[in-house]
Every structure is written in C-alpha cells, then in structure tokens.
XYZ file of C-alpha atoms in Angstrom:
740
model
C 13.027 -11.914 -3.891
C 10.836 -9.199 -3.890
C 13.924 -6.473 -2.836
C 13.421 -4.979 -4.995
C 10.070 -2.963 -4.738
C 10.558 -2.868 -1.646
C 13.428 -0.670 -2.145
C 11.598 1.559 -4.895
C 8.889 1.375 -1.962
C 10.756 3.045 0.450
C 12.186 5.545 -1.604
C 8.587 6.149 -3.126
C 7.525 6.946 0.960
C 10.798 9.932 1.622
C 8.234 12.247 -0.246
C 5.266 11.686 3.463
C 8.599 11.650 4.881
C 9.532 15.043 3.658
C 5.718 16.049 4.547
C 5.148 15.071 8.099
C 9.465 16.639 7.910
C 7.394 19.927 6.975
C 4.243 19.398 9.208
C 5.927 19.520 12.150
C 8.560 22.312 11.517
C 5.437 24.832 10.515
C 3.633 23.155 14.042
C 7.771 25.027 15.707
C 8.376 27.129 14.115
C 4.985 29.159 13.532
C 5.835 30.638 17.207
C 9.041 31.758 16.458
C 8.226 33.099 12.515
C 5.014 35.249 15.055
C 7.558 37.027 16.991
C 9.760 38.680 13.834
C 7.370 39.819 12.214
C 4.943 40.894 13.607
C 2.277 38.712 13.007
C -1.249 39.156 13.597
C -4.267 35.510 14.342
C -5.777 35.488 10.511
C -1.480 35.688 8.866
C -0.654 33.668 11.236
C -3.059 31.388 10.279
C -2.194 32.422 6.762
C 1.181 30.934 6.886
C -0.174 27.206 8.351
C -3.126 26.668 6.076
C -0.975 28.339 2.341
C 0.746 24.520 1.996
C -3.243 22.747 2.827
C -4.461 25.354 0.638
C -2.003 24.390 -2.494
C -2.558 20.553 -2.130
C -5.857 21.216 -2.588
C -4.886 22.677 -5.431
C -2.421 20.166 -7.444
C -4.522 17.539 -6.122
C -7.166 18.225 -9.067
C -4.668 18.200 -11.664
C -2.209 15.325 -10.190
C -4.175 12.149 -11.186
C -4.865 13.741 -14.884
C -1.506 14.716 -15.221
C -0.020 11.888 -13.373
C -2.497 8.909 -16.053
C -0.815 11.078 -18.861
C 2.891 11.843 -17.980
C 3.419 8.572 -15.586
C 3.522 8.174 -11.540
C 7.457 8.747 -11.475
C 8.002 12.272 -13.717
C 5.145 13.765 -10.839
C 6.708 12.255 -7.757
C 10.349 13.854 -9.089
C 8.471 17.061 -9.190
C 6.924 16.751 -6.624
C 10.709 16.325 -4.745
C 11.433 18.922 -6.930
C 8.465 21.399 -5.533
C 10.047 20.726 -1.928
C 13.146 21.877 -2.388
C 12.362 25.275 -3.833
C 10.146 26.949 -1.422
C 12.292 25.190 0.686
C 15.095 27.803 -0.762
C 12.802 30.716 -0.586
C 11.824 30.080 3.320
C 14.943 30.492 4.376
C 14.876 33.671 2.280
C 11.500 35.138 2.471
C 12.069 39.188 3.573
C 8.457 39.410 4.052
C 5.238 37.548 5.331
C 3.914 37.119 1.354
C 6.662 35.581 -0.074
C 6.299 32.976 3.658
C 3.274 32.913 2.291
C 4.162 31.634 -1.726
C 6.980 29.149 -0.258
C 4.052 27.902 1.487
C 2.278 27.335 -1.627
C 5.046 25.758 -3.390
C 4.860 23.502 -0.376
C 1.721 22.619 -1.045
C 2.389 21.429 -4.152
C 5.319 19.059 -3.567
C 2.542 17.510 -0.105
C 0.340 17.203 -2.598
C 2.365 14.993 -5.281
C 3.641 13.040 -2.728
C 0.977 12.233 -0.399
C -2.222 11.433 -3.452
C 0.305 9.664 -6.493
C 2.965 7.033 -3.599
C 0.164 5.037 -2.561
C -0.961 4.633 -6.118
C 2.974 3.843 -7.555
C 3.253 1.393 -4.521
C 0.515 -0.161 -5.722
C 1.422 -1.060 -8.708
C 4.920 -1.773 -8.263
C 4.846 -3.836 -4.694
C 3.434 -8.081 -4.503
C -0.053 -8.347 -4.618
C 0.254 -9.787 -0.413
C 2.966 -7.603 0.753
C 1.218 -5.124 -1.456
C -0.104 -3.719 2.524
C 2.627 -4.269 4.258
C 3.983 -1.457 1.438
C 1.085 0.479 1.530
C 1.446 0.625 5.283
C 5.242 3.072 4.110
C 4.075 6.323 3.264
C 2.204 6.067 7.117
C 5.065 5.949 8.735
C 7.315 7.797 6.988
C 5.494 10.170 8.654
C 5.416 10.083 10.801
C 9.008 9.083 11.044
C 9.305 12.767 9.833
C 7.522 14.168 12.116
C 9.874 12.757 15.196
C 12.794 14.233 13.452
C 12.017 18.016 12.824
C 10.529 18.206 16.572
C 13.706 16.306 17.541
C 15.874 19.670 16.090
C 12.850 21.817 16.818
C 13.291 21.317 20.461
C 16.604 20.761 20.535
C 17.355 24.801 18.588
C 14.806 26.161 20.601
C 17.413 25.240 24.006
C 19.474 28.250 22.064
C 20.087 31.609 22.959
C 18.087 32.604 19.618
C 16.243 29.658 17.560
C 16.531 30.822 13.543
C 12.625 29.743 12.413
C 14.412 30.107 8.971
C 17.118 27.801 9.471
C 14.180 25.302 10.435
C 12.438 25.407 7.372
C 15.652 25.525 5.442
C 16.925 21.857 6.483
C 13.759 20.479 3.873
C 15.590 21.398 0.651
C 18.885 19.512 2.293
C 15.958 16.683 2.741
C 14.356 17.035 -0.081
C 17.504 16.340 -2.561
C 18.619 13.616 -1.420
C 13.554 11.718 -2.236
C 14.964 14.525 -5.887
C 18.621 12.160 -6.628
C 16.893 8.754 -5.537
C 13.322 9.639 -8.527
C 15.512 9.947 -11.604
C 18.220 8.078 -10.793
C 16.487 4.410 -8.761
C 12.989 5.232 -9.184
C 11.510 3.185 -11.944
C 8.149 3.494 -13.794
C 5.564 1.938 -12.383
C 5.058 -1.332 -15.079
C 1.090 -0.473 -15.227
C 1.699 2.411 -16.399
C 3.447 2.238 -19.106
C 1.516 -0.917 -19.879
C -1.311 1.287 -20.422
C 1.182 3.608 -22.621
C 2.023 0.432 -24.715
C 5.298 -0.030 -23.775
C 6.214 -3.226 -23.091
C 9.494 -3.565 -23.201
C 9.753 -0.848 -20.632
C 7.608 -2.583 -18.582
C 8.907 -6.095 -18.592
C 12.117 -4.747 -17.644
C 10.730 -2.909 -14.860
C 9.018 -6.265 -13.703
C 11.699 -8.019 -13.989
C 14.308 -5.884 -11.847
C 10.822 -5.393 -9.160
C 10.709 -8.907 -8.858
C 14.477 -9.609 -9.525
C 13.634 -12.774 -11.665
C 14.432 -13.274 -15.528
C 10.715 -14.668 -16.305
C 8.165 -11.942 -15.398
C 5.534 -13.413 -18.609
C 2.868 -14.072 -16.034
C 2.668 -10.671 -14.586
C 3.309 -9.214 -18.013
C 0.238 -10.636 -19.445
C -1.753 -9.596 -16.654
C -1.171 -6.254 -16.648
C -1.621 -6.022 -20.495
C -5.446 -7.643 -18.875
C -5.591 -4.315 -16.568
C -6.587 -2.663 -19.416
C -9.575 -3.012 -19.711
C -12.498 -0.683 -17.729
C -16.749 -2.179 -18.247
C -17.368 -4.953 -20.474
C -19.541 -7.511 -19.313
C -18.035 -10.624 -16.271
C -19.732 -12.805 -14.904
C -19.274 -15.931 -12.416
C -18.707 -19.868 -13.323
C -17.759 -22.460 -11.702
C -15.161 -25.734 -13.395
C -13.970 -28.907 -12.366
C -10.796 -29.062 -14.156
C -8.658 -31.338 -15.402
C -6.041 -32.266 -17.005
C -6.037 -32.487 -21.282
C -7.597 -35.472 -21.842
C -6.134 -36.439 -25.132
C -8.401 -39.787 -26.607
C -9.412 -38.425 -29.999
C -11.501 -35.765 -31.196
C -13.913 -38.754 -32.892
C -14.439 -39.736 -28.882
C -16.149 -38.927 -27.017
C -17.942 -36.731 -28.596
C -21.518 -36.536 -26.695
C -19.805 -36.407 -23.619
C -17.014 -33.101 -25.097
C -19.008 -30.707 -25.857
C -19.761 -30.300 -21.920
C -16.605 -29.883 -22.063
C -14.525 -26.255 -22.770
C -11.097 -26.255 -23.226
C -8.559 -23.977 -20.737
C -5.935 -22.677 -22.280
C -2.042 -21.091 -19.918
C 0.136 -18.744 -20.971
C 2.675 -21.224 -22.071
C 2.192 -23.358 -25.336
C 0.797 -26.364 -25.262
C -0.307 -25.849 -21.841
C -3.976 -26.846 -21.710
C -6.857 -27.355 -19.858
C -9.669 -29.523 -19.563
C -12.779 -28.039 -17.756
C -16.281 -29.734 -17.210
C -19.257 -26.865 -16.462
C -20.771 -27.018 -13.426
C -22.674 -24.957 -10.271
C -22.943 -24.673 -6.784
C -19.319 -26.498 -6.338
C -17.414 -22.770 -5.048
C -17.716 -20.799 -2.238
C -17.551 -17.484 -4.724
C -20.359 -19.182 -6.748
C -21.911 -19.235 -3.794
C -20.946 -16.124 -2.469
C -22.915 -15.326 -6.508
C -25.889 -16.212 -6.060
C -26.795 -15.809 -2.590
C -25.167 -12.403 -2.259
C -28.778 -10.585 -2.907
C -30.086 -13.597 0.505
C -27.420 -11.424 2.264
C -28.693 -7.873 1.525
C -32.252 -8.864 1.939
C -30.777 -10.278 5.741
C -28.273 -7.819 6.531
C -30.302 -4.405 5.030
C -28.082 -2.180 2.395
C -24.793 -5.010 2.791
C -23.368 -4.548 -0.771
C -23.024 -8.409 -2.314
C -18.986 -6.889 -3.730
C -18.770 -7.514 1.120
C -19.923 -11.048 0.041
C -17.625 -11.513 -2.694
C -14.838 -10.072 -1.587
C -15.051 -12.295 1.713
C -15.801 -15.540 0.266
C -12.472 -15.752 -1.830
C -10.796 -15.255 0.931
C -12.426 -18.286 3.332
C -11.131 -19.847 1.343
C -6.895 -17.996 1.280
C -6.028 -20.843 4.261
C -6.852 -24.034 2.721
C -4.775 -23.951 -0.768
C -2.731 -21.826 1.143
C -0.531 -19.622 -1.064
C -0.430 -16.480 -3.233
C 1.314 -19.853 -5.369
C -2.048 -21.540 -6.562
C -1.540 -25.935 -6.850
C -3.806 -25.432 -9.623
C -1.414 -24.770 -12.549
C 1.841 -26.019 -11.584
C 3.861 -25.739 -15.117
C 2.761 -22.505 -15.335
C 5.136 -21.013 -17.217
C 5.950 -18.171 -19.490
C 4.007 -15.750 -21.155
C 6.443 -14.627 -22.986
C 8.747 -17.297 -23.735
C 8.924 -18.634 -26.996
C 7.578 -22.059 -27.827
C 11.400 -22.399 -30.084
C 14.197 -21.694 -29.146
C 14.836 -21.221 -33.019
C 12.459 -19.538 -34.245
C 12.492 -15.345 -34.093
C 11.992 -12.649 -31.267
C 9.150 -9.357 -32.008
C 9.791 -7.073 -29.355
C 5.200 -6.144 -28.088
C 6.057 -2.338 -28.673
C 5.440 0.136 -31.218
C 7.678 -0.281 -32.809
C 6.936 -3.881 -34.041
C 2.979 -2.697 -34.481
C 3.236 -2.457 -38.076
C 4.909 -5.374 -38.893
C 2.523 -8.108 -36.661
C -0.319 -6.919 -39.133
C 1.390 -6.798 -42.281
C 2.013 -10.830 -41.308
C -0.691 -12.005 -41.059
C -1.754 -13.566 -43.636
C 1.357 -15.182 -44.388
C 1.215 -16.470 -41.078
C -2.266 -17.779 -41.069
C -1.309 -20.145 -43.347
C 0.543 -22.913 -42.077
C -1.527 -23.030 -39.110
C -3.181 -26.820 -38.418
C -3.798 -27.531 -35.190
C -5.480 -25.566 -31.973
C -3.768 -27.310 -28.967
C -0.644 -25.814 -29.945
C -2.299 -22.667 -28.511
C -0.084 -20.506 -26.673
C -1.408 -17.002 -25.168
C -3.715 -15.145 -26.051
C -1.962 -12.532 -25.959
C 1.009 -12.922 -27.618
C 0.474 -16.024 -30.123
C -1.619 -16.043 -33.362
C -3.986 -19.216 -32.854
C -4.767 -21.483 -35.107
C -9.468 -23.010 -34.043
C -10.985 -25.117 -36.747
C -13.329 -22.228 -37.332
C -9.790 -21.164 -39.635
C -9.486 -23.541 -41.527
C -12.711 -23.140 -42.276
C -12.209 -19.697 -43.731
C -9.620 -17.130 -45.296
C -8.179 -15.164 -42.901
C -9.277 -11.234 -43.497
C -7.117 -8.201 -45.155
C -4.958 -6.528 -42.150
C -5.436 -3.998 -39.909
C -3.054 -1.107 -39.155
C -4.504 -1.503 -35.075
C -4.893 -5.254 -35.442
C -2.044 -6.548 -33.463
C -1.860 -9.793 -35.128
C -2.048 -13.689 -32.873
C 1.201 -15.185 -33.693
C 2.340 -18.756 -33.684
C 5.127 -19.605 -31.470
C 6.449 -15.552 -32.522
C 6.394 -13.481 -29.083
C 5.866 -9.997 -28.030
C 8.018 -10.161 -25.483
C 12.124 -10.705 -26.271
C 12.151 -14.559 -25.773
C 14.670 -16.298 -23.228
C 14.583 -19.484 -23.791
C 15.270 -20.165 -19.723
C 12.330 -23.117 -18.631
C 10.430 -21.542 -15.818
C 8.484 -21.943 -12.467
C 5.454 -21.927 -12.009
C 4.426 -18.747 -11.786
C 0.393 -17.825 -10.638
C -0.889 -13.738 -10.239
C -0.872 -13.655 -6.616
C -3.767 -14.763 -3.768
C -4.635 -17.662 -5.173
C -5.192 -16.748 -8.981
C -4.265 -18.157 -12.876
C -4.933 -16.251 -15.822
C -6.564 -18.068 -18.811
C -8.067 -18.447 -21.754
C -11.224 -20.209 -24.128
C -11.841 -19.365 -27.593
C -15.410 -21.466 -27.848
C -17.543 -21.907 -31.435
C -20.425 -22.809 -32.541
C -22.766 -22.647 -35.816
C -23.764 -19.000 -36.665
C -27.785 -19.270 -37.648
C -25.838 -18.397 -41.257
C -24.399 -21.815 -41.135
C -21.402 -20.585 -40.093
C -19.195 -21.083 -37.783
C -18.941 -18.739 -34.905
C -15.961 -17.884 -31.935
C -16.557 -16.201 -28.618
C -13.654 -14.956 -26.471
C -13.360 -14.650 -22.997
C -10.925 -14.011 -20.454
C -10.824 -15.901 -17.524
C -9.319 -14.791 -13.321
C -9.194 -18.499 -12.206
C -9.371 -18.631 -8.417
C -8.739 -22.146 -6.980
C -10.501 -24.122 -4.296
C -9.649 -27.117 -4.356
C -6.218 -29.850 -3.516
C -5.535 -31.733 -6.748
C -5.276 -35.885 -5.514
C -2.754 -38.678 -6.871
C -5.989 -40.002 -9.057
C -5.375 -39.544 -12.953
C -9.093 -39.723 -14.976
C -10.557 -38.470 -18.141
C -12.197 -34.540 -16.806
C -15.124 -35.846 -19.309
C -15.840 -38.920 -17.606
C -16.745 -37.172 -14.326
C -20.691 -37.531 -13.063
C -21.914 -34.283 -13.025
C -20.397 -32.094 -10.542
C -19.039 -34.514 -8.544
C -14.973 -34.589 -7.932
C -13.599 -37.999 -6.569
C -11.504 -37.687 -3.126
C -8.160 -38.956 -4.830
C -8.905 -37.239 -8.320
C -6.484 -34.766 -10.226
C -8.824 -32.860 -10.829
C -9.468 -29.564 -8.770
C -12.929 -27.106 -8.106
C -12.061 -24.069 -8.963
C -14.518 -20.256 -9.992
C -14.380 -17.778 -12.230
C -14.027 -14.709 -13.462
C -14.863 -14.599 -16.912
C -14.909 -11.951 -19.299
C -13.554 -10.390 -22.027
C -10.341 -9.340 -22.257
C -8.702 -6.145 -22.477
C -7.921 -5.515 -26.080
C -10.568 -7.719 -27.706
C -12.128 -4.340 -28.320
C -15.650 -4.182 -30.188
C -13.922 -2.305 -32.785
C -11.890 -5.112 -33.646
C -15.154 -7.626 -33.337
C -16.231 -5.877 -35.727
C -13.370 -7.016 -38.378
C -13.954 -10.371 -37.834
C -11.268 -11.207 -36.904
C -9.718 -14.863 -37.357
C -9.097 -15.964 -34.159
C -8.437 -14.403 -30.954
C -7.355 -11.246 -32.292
C -5.544 -8.874 -30.828
C -5.478 -4.842 -31.113
C -2.213 -3.183 -29.487
C -2.452 -1.687 -26.168
C -0.746 1.586 -27.091
C -3.721 1.651 -30.118
C -6.526 1.067 -26.747
C -4.377 3.625 -24.969
C -4.305 6.746 -27.465
C -8.732 5.826 -27.786
C -11.892 5.817 -24.785
C -12.579 8.908 -22.752
C -11.115 8.933 -19.818
C -14.858 10.286 -17.977
C -16.352 8.092 -20.109
C -15.122 5.686 -18.176
C -15.934 7.015 -14.805
C -20.148 6.179 -15.270
C -18.559 1.738 -15.667
C -20.504 0.724 -12.772
C -17.380 -1.522 -11.474
C -16.040 2.339 -10.904
C -18.840 4.292 -9.778
C -19.247 1.685 -6.815
C -15.069 2.080 -7.029
C -15.460 5.276 -6.439
C -18.292 5.111 -3.559
C -16.191 3.211 -1.976
C -13.012 5.710 -2.097
C -14.690 9.535 -1.176
C -16.438 7.303 1.562
C -14.704 6.029 3.972
C -11.723 8.900 3.350
C -14.427 11.595 3.917
C -15.408 9.617 6.953
C -11.963 9.315 8.171
C -10.917 13.998 7.944
C -14.283 13.423 10.551
C -13.503 10.920 12.759
C -11.371 13.677 15.283
C -8.029 12.712 14.922
C -6.902 16.794 13.562
C -9.467 17.965 16.623
C -7.641 15.572 18.808
C -4.287 16.298 17.530
C -5.344 19.948 17.375
C -6.200 20.429 21.401
C -3.052 17.582 22.300
C -0.986 20.700 23.659
C -3.758 21.409 25.890
C -5.360 18.297 27.463
C -1.222 17.017 27.473
C -1.250 21.040 30.090
C -4.018 20.249 32.450
C -2.689 17.533 32.386
C 0.015 19.152 34.557
C 3.091 17.829 31.823
C 4.103 20.983 30.660
C 3.982 21.621 34.021
C 6.935 19.211 34.730
C 9.295 19.962 32.039
C 8.986 23.100 33.851
C 10.846 22.045 36.998
C 13.034 20.786 34.986
C 14.088 23.894 33.838
C 11.939 23.481 29.955
C 10.229 26.821 27.970
C 7.229 26.430 27.107
C 7.915 26.687 23.854
C 10.493 23.789 24.405
C 8.406 22.155 26.820
C 4.973 21.472 24.225
C 7.975 20.440 21.655
C 9.001 17.831 24.032
C 5.345 16.399 24.204
C 4.899 16.506 20.583
C 8.086 15.203 19.646
C 7.430 12.164 22.637
C 3.038 11.907 20.726
C 5.032 10.848 17.657
C 6.995 8.551 18.635
C 4.688 6.046 20.217
C 3.019 6.205 17.192
C 6.062 4.083 15.097
C 5.485 0.388 17.449
C 2.366 1.058 16.317
C 2.395 1.589 12.647
C 5.392 -1.684 12.490
C 3.147 -3.537 13.984
C 0.503 -2.304 11.189
C 2.985 -3.787 8.857
C 3.244 -7.022 9.584
C -1.048 -6.823 10.181
C -1.982 -5.622 7.320
C -1.645 -8.715 4.676
C -2.166 -10.620 7.537
C -5.061 -10.044 9.184
C -6.451 -7.760 6.384
C -8.103 -4.194 5.550
C -11.670 -4.899 6.926
C -10.973 -6.750 9.804
C -8.122 -4.404 11.224
C -10.447 -1.427 10.864
C -13.871 -3.402 12.255
C -12.026 -4.093 15.311
C -9.616 -1.028 16.077
C -12.625 1.851 15.087
C -14.732 0.196 18.487
C -10.531 0.924 20.216
C -11.506 4.825 18.865
C -14.669 5.301 20.087
C -14.562 3.817 22.779
C -11.415 6.886 23.645
C -13.421 9.302 22.698
C -16.108 8.431 25.075
C -13.716 8.919 27.940
C -12.631 11.838 26.989
C -15.569 12.988 26.968
C -16.354 11.431 30.812
C -13.098 13.439 31.642
C -14.212 16.790 29.977
C -17.900 16.585 31.820
C -17.217 15.015 35.487
C -15.356 16.982 37.849
C -13.278 13.489 39.049
C -10.344 15.386 40.620
C -7.252 16.859 39.925
C -4.899 13.420 39.019
C -8.197 10.959 38.114
C -7.991 13.263 34.933
C -5.331 14.442 33.426
C -4.908 10.545 33.822
C -7.553 9.184 32.091
C -7.291 12.419 29.298
C -3.725 11.621 28.365
C -4.109 8.004 28.561
C -7.591 7.855 26.191
C -5.392 11.004 23.686
C -2.066 8.111 23.466
C -4.789 5.211 22.887
C -6.229 7.009 19.951
C -3.270 8.903 18.062
C -1.914 4.765 18.673
C -5.039 3.207 17.377
C -5.228 6.144 14.674
C -2.136 4.272 12.968
C -2.666 1.039 13.091
C -5.178 1.235 10.821
C -7.800 4.370 9.945
C -5.069 6.480 9.382
C -2.994 4.299 6.520
C -5.721 1.913 4.986
C -8.002 4.586 3.191
C -4.814 5.653 1.238
C -3.944 1.909 1.075
C -8.311 0.844 -0.317
C -8.249 4.092 -2.767
C -5.004 3.152 -4.258
C -6.574 -0.657 -4.720
C -9.647 -0.766 -5.809
C -9.818 1.627 -9.255
C -8.838 0.267 -13.321
C -5.749 0.853 -14.622
C -6.686 3.238 -17.056
C -8.178 5.494 -14.707
C -6.404 5.671 -11.555
C -4.638 8.480 -10.741
C -7.999 11.087 -12.330
C -9.771 8.896 -9.241
C -7.452 9.003 -6.959
C -7.279 12.690 -6.700
C -10.817 12.537 -6.555
C -10.374 10.376 -3.537
C -7.507 13.137 -2.476
C -9.371 16.730 -3.383
C -12.062 14.972 -0.836
C -10.093 14.418 1.396
C -8.581 17.639 1.403
C -11.346 19.956 1.717
C -12.149 17.599 4.639
C -9.211 18.208 6.309
C -10.022 22.580 6.326
C -13.603 21.795 6.714
C -12.330 20.442 9.789
C -10.272 22.550 10.505
C -11.077 25.288 10.521
C -14.823 24.658 12.006
C -12.738 23.549 14.926
C -11.816 27.186 17.341
C -16.179 28.043 16.002
C -17.361 24.451 17.387
C -15.631 24.470 20.109
C -17.300 28.380 21.231
C -20.425 27.021 20.640
C -20.718 23.020 21.879
C -17.621 23.235 24.027
C -14.662 20.851 23.848
C -16.564 17.892 25.368
C -19.325 18.402 21.444
C -16.456 18.136 19.813
C -15.324 14.583 20.341
C -18.753 14.067 21.179
C -19.028 14.347 17.189
C -16.414 12.376 16.651
C -17.755 9.001 18.084
C -21.255 9.720 16.475
C -18.768 9.820 12.456
C -16.782 7.375 13.573
C -19.227 4.781 14.551
C -20.879 6.059 10.493
C -17.483 5.232 10.083
C -18.074 1.317 11.304
C -21.855 0.974 10.141
C -19.889 1.933 7.112
C -17.776 -0.857 6.380
C -19.370 -3.385 8.030
C -21.929 -2.585 4.471
C -20.171 -2.078 2.061
C -16.391 -2.107 1.779
C -14.709 -4.777 0.425
C -11.641 -6.675 2.083
C -8.786 -6.649 -0.283
C -5.867 -8.515 0.674
C -3.610 -10.167 -1.691
C -4.724 -10.150 -4.229
C -4.318 -8.647 -7.784
C -5.072 -4.956 -8.017
C -7.462 -6.767 -11.784
C -8.683 -8.872 -9.663
C -9.579 -6.430 -7.732
C -11.016 -4.380 -10.558
C -12.483 -6.786 -11.631
C -15.091 -8.435 -9.002
C -15.653 -4.736 -8.092
C -17.063 -4.531 -12.169
C -19.375 -7.946 -10.184
C -20.386 -7.140 -7.441
C -21.968 -4.020 -9.044
C -23.534 -5.459 -12.460
C -24.437 -7.912 -9.065
C -26.485 -5.639 -6.860
C -27.989 -3.589 -10.336
C -29.765 -7.150 -11.003
C -31.045 -7.577 -7.326
C -32.374 -4.193 -7.505
C -34.652 -4.962 -10.664
C -35.778 -8.095 -9.300
C-alpha cells in the first residue's frame, strides 16, 4: 500500500496549485487594476513582477532554513503567506500596498515551488517517485485553468472586481494551511538527519501502510553520509557455507561474509571481475568518454543499472528472499531500547557490559542496530565508553521492535542494503577490522541446485545454481565516522545520527566531488529550461492566436476582447492537463532522461515551423493554422517532459543533509533565468523580431538536448541514497580518467 504517500504528495502539491491560480488571476486582473488605479506601464509591470522578485529573494534562504527547521514548517509558512497576501490584495488602497502584498505572495510561491518537490521526493517510494513528483506540474496547470475560468466568468459581468479575483487566493490557501498543519507529516529523511528515529519510523509506517519499515529506515540512516571513498565491486553471492571454520580454509580466504539486516541473516560472497553490467560500465566509462567527446562516465554507470532492471524485473529483488526487519528484535523477551536522543547516553554506558557476553560473529544483526562481536573482539579488551558512540548491542533494538514476522523488503530498484566486516593482521601483529556498507544490485537470478560458494572455480556461476551475480557500491557507513575510528572501537560501532547532525559544515559539503557534479547537472538543466522558450511562447500566444483570427471569431459570438483572451488562455491550459497525465504515467516507465531526449527535438521542430510562419507569407489561413498548431504542440510537449523533469531531477540527486541547500541554489538560478527571459523579451523583440527570438529558443533547445545526452543520468526507480552514491562514484571515476 502506497496510498499514504500518494495522498501526502497531493496535499503538498496544493502549493503549486495556488501558484498556478495566482499566475492566472494576476494575468487576468491586471487589465482592471490598471484602469482602477490609473497605472502607467512601469507600475503595471512592477505589480506583475513583484511576486517574481519575492520568489527569487525567499529562495535564497529557503534551502538552508528547511535543512535546519524542516520541510513541513516551511510548507505551513508558505500557506500562511498565501493567506495574508490574499487578504492584503483585497484591501489594497493603493498600488504600493498592492506591491507589498504581491511581494508576500512571491514569498509563498518561492517556498512552495522550491520545497514541494523536495518533500515529495523524500516521502515517495522509489518506484512511483517520478509520478508523484509530476503532481506539482499538474496541480499548477489545473490551478491556472480553473482561475482563467473564474476570471472569464467574472469578465462577463458589468463591473468585474479585481479585488475579488485576487482575494479568492486566501480562501483556497486555508485548505492548504489545514492540510499542512493537520495532515502532512514531517519528511522521514529530515527526521533521521536530526536523529529523531522514533518519529521517522512512525511517519514511514503511515506512508507505506505497513508496520515493518526497517529496511527503509536503515537506508535513510545510510543516506546521512556525504562524500567519502566509494568504489564498485562485483560478487557472486550464495547461501552461507556452514562448514566448520577449520575446513576449506584455503578456499575461504577469498570469500567475504555479507551481513543482512536481520539476526542470523548472512551470505557468502566471492569477489569477481567482469561479471556485472555495472562493473563493466565502471571500467569502460573512460573509454566511452573517449569515444563520445565530453560524455560523463556517470551517464554510462546509471544506464548500466537500468539495462538490467527489466531482466531482474523488480523493485523487490530476488537476491534476499528473506530480507527482514532491520529494527526488529531477534528474541521477543529481550528488552527493546528506543534509538533516539534520550537513549544515546544509556547505550554508551552499556557498551562494556554487553561486550563480555559475545562469542560468535555469525549472529551479526544490522551494524546499525546491534553490537556485533567479531573474532577480533575475542582477542581484545573493549575500549572505554564514549558519550558520542552508539555501541552495537546484541539482541537490542534501536527502534521499537514489533516481534512480528516480516516479509521481503528491498530498498527499491532491485537494490539491497548489506554490510561487511573484514579483518586483517596489522604490522604490530594485532587484528584490525574494516567496516563497509554495500548497496547490492542483483544482475542474475537464482537457480535450483544448492552448492558451496567456496567451491566455485573463478567467477563462473553454474546456470542451475542458487548463486547470483551482483554489483556493489561499497563505501564507509554513514555513522562510522573518522572521529569514531580514531577512538579504535571494538567491532563495527556507530555514532548516533544526532551527533553527526550537529557536526560538519554544510557549505563545505558543496565541495565534495559528487555534490559538485550533481550541482552542475541541476544548475545546467534549470538554466537551459528557462532559456528554451516557454515564457516567450506564453507571452506571445495571445498575439499568435489573434493573428490566427481566433479572437475575431470569439468577438463575433459577442465576447469582449478581454473575455476572448481569457477563454483562449483557459483552453490552452486545459490542453496541458491530459499531456501531464501522460507524463505521470511515463515518468517511472520510460524514465526522465529518455523523455527529455525524445521530446526536446519536437520542441525544436515546432519552434522552427513558428519561425517559418513568421518569415514566409504563404496565406493568412495557412500561416495562422501553422502558428496555432505549433503553439499547441509546443505547450503540450513541454509540460510532458521539460516542464516537470528539471525539478524532479534536482530533488533526487543531492544528499539528504544538503538537499535543501542545493535545491535552493538550483531554484535561485531558475528564478533569475525567469527574470532575465521575461524582461529581455521586449528589447529582443525590437532588436531581432519574433522570428529571431524563436530562433534563439530553438538553438537553446538543441544545446539542451546535447547537455542532457552527455551529462544527465537516468534516475528512475532508484533510491535517493543510491543515486547520490552513484554520483560520488561517477565523480571519482571522472577524476581518475582525467589523471590518466
């Protein structure tokens, strides 16, 4: 059941509905405002532009504040700003008060438009994240359509009231406010980043409609890391070999034990090379870059994952059929401890006493929840407890254990989460351990015949065996920090999430190679989208349709020029809605990258035909028909892909701790680009004419296609934490290729 996440996404997208409503009502009411307040051209433009300025200003602060305060409070503030601005616009005695109200309105727009995609991405399951994150585009267009219908209806009265047109926003914003306060939960990823684990678990249970959300909780915790060394390894994985420790020792030395999230859940893995598509892509990334100039190895890495998704066929991998609760207790009678701020000190105090009773490493639970004993611990004395260290205690749960049997739970996109603990003898003769987190991606299915992994020759997998091939993203666990390693803990100890939340300068994280690469993709696609022509086509649509004779036809039916214009705008936005529905269906099937690469050429062709209709006079009817058809095609195709996808991508590619900050940077670029495009239109029109403007837009669309082909990876169906890890791996590979 994913109904909880769907309803939450719909509620969060109401902010975008209000933005669309506001855009349409100000476009319709400005005619009446100008007459009523006797505005000149400059002041008329300022009334319209003030909300844009407000959105740009608030975006500068929205990201860092949302990382500090939370996503939900910012959405609540957004609804309050919409409400207050609507009331002030109704009351406005003069243009200056009206501009102040529009500024507040812009603040509300900036917060909702920037943070709704972030919130939806952080609450949605990976397999429908694209669909749900297209909702803001749909609700925004729906808001425009309904507002134009209202304005059209009011324009038919003898004395249309612009105050009433703008004031309806306050009534609608009350719905948004009550939903944000009483229905929307806080983002579980944000809660985990602040160490509020109990709250995060409850929110996830509500969103997913099930009690056991332990696998996803572990994933969210691992998503707290930023940067660090990441690599791609390849394994053949099979059932753990139960032979005695003194048998087949020579064969065992190349075998790694992978520990799952449940007590007693583990597998044997043999490192291999050349077996997985992801591994091949990792090694061939630099060769692809040489074959296709400027091609980012990151694109190849992501592509190799999606090539195999249909073969494994699932968001729920066959790799771990008994993938169970990460946060359930192994034994019902064992006392459960809450992993939250209040238990941190207690866990640290219990470290030494719990260490004494451990005698086996085969009962390793999740390294996130239980103190695990390795063979190294048998030879060492546990260190003193540290207040910042969350020890891993056997048979104790950091989350409330349910004691219920659980089913298979992956982390989405055919990925699974596991850990490995390796030991070696150091130069001083003491045993040393290495603790690694692994995101596993299955690339082969199990067969029927059981066997011993240690007996497999080389990297060959028998066709009828239970062994599977898997690629692995290997890196340091998020809570196994440098400071903790310096304390030389016994076994895979962890710091508490709230401890890491209080450390680490956020701005420094922007310099991490993976984050920088993601910022390059996010800023690039937002800027190119703004310069691809949507604002220019919207601005000149009334003129184009007037040339086509549509307004004349409507005037013959007894409609005024203003009413005819509003009806045309309503019809145009109505056409967008079914196209956005198609986009919602395709976003998680075809994928973001494929949709962009398919639809942008259509935008280019429609712009070229528009240029042709402006430069070549065939006949009035033919020219008008071509222009109208091209405008409709441009709108419909744009909202199918290039409209929603930049925001979707930006909400997916940044680490949890800096997601708000990075989104704010990308959104700031978006609003600045919006201002530049909107206010350069009149100047460009005088200098190069309408055909020249459309020519620039066509060139930018071509550049956009090249940029997406070379730099933008496919992110459909992948957990957010795996996406950010892939960016880190891709950045390190690009750096290595550059140094070769």
